[in-house]
Amino acid sequence: MIDLDTVRNHPRRVKEALRAKGLGSPDLVDTLLEVDETRRAAVTELQETQSRQNDLSQQIGTLKREGKDEAAEEIIEKTSQMKETIKRLKDEVQDAETRQEELVLKLPNIPHPSVPVGADESDNEVVETFGNPPTFDFDPAPHWELADRHNLVDLERGAKVTGSGFPFYLGKGARLQRGLLNFFLDRARERGYTEMQSPLFVNPKSAEGTGQLPDKDDLMYEVPRDDFYPIPTAEVPVTNFHRDEILSADDLPRQYCTYSPCWRREAGSYGSEVRGLNRLHQFDKVELVRIVHPDESYRALDELLEDAESALDALDLPYRRLLMCTGDMGFTQAKVYDLEVWSAAQERWLEVSSVSNFEAFQARRMQIRYRPEPEAKPELVHTLNGSGLAFPRIVAALLENNQQPDGSIELPEVLHSYTGFARIEAEA
RNA sequence: GGAGAGGUGGCCGAGUGGUCGAAGGCGCUCCCCUGCUAAGGGAGUAAACGGUGAUGAGCCGUUUCGGGGGUUCGAAUCCCCCCCUCUCCGCCA
């Protein structure tokens, strides 16, 4: 949610943001400002009436205590009419507030000035590429073939048991997942994050807080009977951890890391784009969340990027850093970097992390504030998050990039102590 | 799931229809005193919204005692619904 003051004072900036992100009509802004006027007029009138009523009620109290009942009765008669007026005005204010709330929730975050303006993913900026794609003197197999050959993943049985996109991991496949989990979390902890385990379902308020509702509600699965959503990312529960809180300045920054499965409905395309582990309805991820002082958030964004990239470095995977353009970034972000690993057999880049600064957009929805000084007025924090990292495509890249002529897969050395094995052997 | 108790300011805790935004305590901030420390004295200490100011300070007002609705001229206080916490029972990894 963006600041109402920003809409009032810089309507053009907000309209530009709507255009740049390609989300919603700029007319929203004008409608919102009209509703705001209506609301304020009604509020003022309501408050004036209430003020008069309070005065009169107080007089009644005094008169009754003094035993002047007839005098009190007279005033009561006068006030009783005000009841209806107040009720009517309250309804008007309520209506306007509801409409205003709905409208303001439709306004996307304003992109940071450093974000390139663009229409879609083709306008994203490749900032830097790290590592060298491996070369092979044989035809590298795609990860789904390797996974099959070594019996690491079973998508067919997953589809039988649940549906497509819900994999089983088996044997060394499962152990690799568990190894990655510990590897990522240990690294995050060493880099100053507090480890956390969170609920895996959230209520609508939390989903709204981080911006999954109302805008992208077909991203999430639903549990209507209990009004829960299985989390599409641990960003949701972890960022909402401090919802409706006022932190003291010394509480900042807060840095949390957590492992969680993630569930996403999003109806994907078909074919090789989504084959194997490329796109799943259930996947695992380690998420990094930072809650920081507003002045620090862009420094924190750089650090967060380093946190995620250092894990890729350690795994010795070639990757590149993308700065997302206005048209390809989400509703809630002010600035986003995507990290993509090289998939040697598919010969394409796979997104494994999205590192975002939301500035105060989420904090305003969640009312996460801090008090700059002991007596000072609370101000909104800035929130950030980034994957550190998403498992399936990492696994895909590890398998494809590290395959050997004999069909075995050598794992990077940092993982050996985590997995308990150094290679996935060719079948006997 | 059943039965009971309870949800009040940063925290603890009083308050059962009118000068209660709410006693008292703790904590915190500032000041005084004490050559340091400890102790003591005094003052202050919620948020949101609206109006007025320069979208600052200040001032005026409204709302908020878990949430929503109702009764009343007037609700922390009475009534209804919901949520949450705790205790006991049941069930259960």
PDB file of C-alpha atoms (C1' of nucleotides) in Angstrom, chain A residues 8-9 39 43-44 47 50-51 54 57 60 64-65 76 79 83 87 369 371 378, chain B residues 18-19 28-29 44-51 55 61-63 70 72-74:
ATOM      1  CA  ARG A   8      -2.602  13.528  -2.623  1.00  0.00           C
ATOM      2  CA  ASN A   9       0.596  15.438  -3.236  1.00  0.00           C
ATOM      3  CA  ARG A  39     -14.565  10.949   3.219  1.00  0.00           C
ATOM      4  CA  VAL A  43     -15.549  12.832   8.901  1.00  0.00           C
ATOM      5  CA  THR A  44     -15.438  16.518   9.712  1.00  0.00           C
ATOM      6  CA  GLN A  47     -16.855  14.850  14.437  1.00  0.00           C
ATOM      7  CA  GLN A  50     -20.205  14.199  18.040  1.00  0.00           C
ATOM      8  CA  SER A  51     -18.486  17.065  19.753  1.00  0.00           C
ATOM      9  CA  ASN A  54     -20.592  15.057  23.989  1.00  0.00           C
ATOM     10  CA  SER A  57     -24.368  14.585  27.372  1.00  0.00           C
ATOM     11  CA  ILE A  60     -27.097  15.982  31.340  1.00  0.00           C
ATOM     12  CA  LYS A  64     -28.873  14.728  36.981  1.00  0.00           C
ATOM     13  CA  ARG A  65     -26.318  14.716  39.713  1.00  0.00           C
ATOM     14  CA  ILE A  76     -32.169  14.680  26.307  1.00  0.00           C
ATOM     15  CA  THR A  79     -29.866  15.100  21.798  1.00  0.00           C
ATOM     16  CA  LYS A  83     -28.469  10.064  17.344  1.00  0.00           C
ATOM     17  CA  LYS A  87     -25.682   7.127  12.704  1.00  0.00           C
ATOM     18  CA  ARG A 369       6.772   0.584  12.720  1.00  0.00           C
ATOM     19  CA  ARG A 371      10.283   4.489  17.188  1.00  0.00           C
ATOM     20  CA  PRO A 378       6.576   5.830  15.225  1.00  0.00           C
TER      21      PRO A 378
ATOM     22  C1'   G B  18     -21.936  10.310  33.516  1.00  0.00           C
ATOM     23  C1'   U B  19     -15.754  15.488  35.191  1.00  0.00           C
ATOM     24  C1'   C B  28      11.223   4.796  30.064  1.00  0.00           C
ATOM     25  C1'   U B  29      12.504  10.354  29.258  1.00  0.00           C
ATOM     26  C1'   G B  44       6.442  13.978  31.659  1.00  0.00           C
ATOM     27  C1'   U B  45       5.348   9.424  29.152  1.00  0.00           C
ATOM     28  C1'   A B  46      -0.442   5.717  23.638  1.00  0.00           C
ATOM     29  C1'   A B  47      -2.065   5.549  18.692  1.00  0.00           C
ATOM     30  C1'   A B  48      -5.002   6.719  14.530  1.00  0.00           C
ATOM     31  C1'   C B  49      -7.944  10.180  12.128  1.00  0.00           C
ATOM     32  C1'   G B  50     -10.077  15.227  11.097  1.00  0.00           C
ATOM     33  C1'   G B  51      -9.625  20.685  11.457  1.00  0.00           C
ATOM     34  C1'   U B  55       2.211  18.534   4.363  1.00  0.00           C
ATOM     35  C1'   G B  61     -11.686  18.120  18.038  1.00  0.00           C
ATOM     36  C1'   U B  62     -13.100  12.825  17.155  1.00  0.00           C
ATOM     37  C1'   U B  63     -12.208   7.750  17.879  1.00  0.00           C
ATOM     38  C1'   G B  70     -26.978  -3.468  19.902  1.00  0.00           C
ATOM     39  C1'   U B  72     -28.853   4.493  26.200  1.00  0.00           C
ATOM     40  C1'   C B  73     -28.941  11.528  25.836  1.00  0.00           C
ATOM     41  C1'   G B  74     -24.257   9.037  27.510  1.00  0.00           C
TER      42        G B  74
END
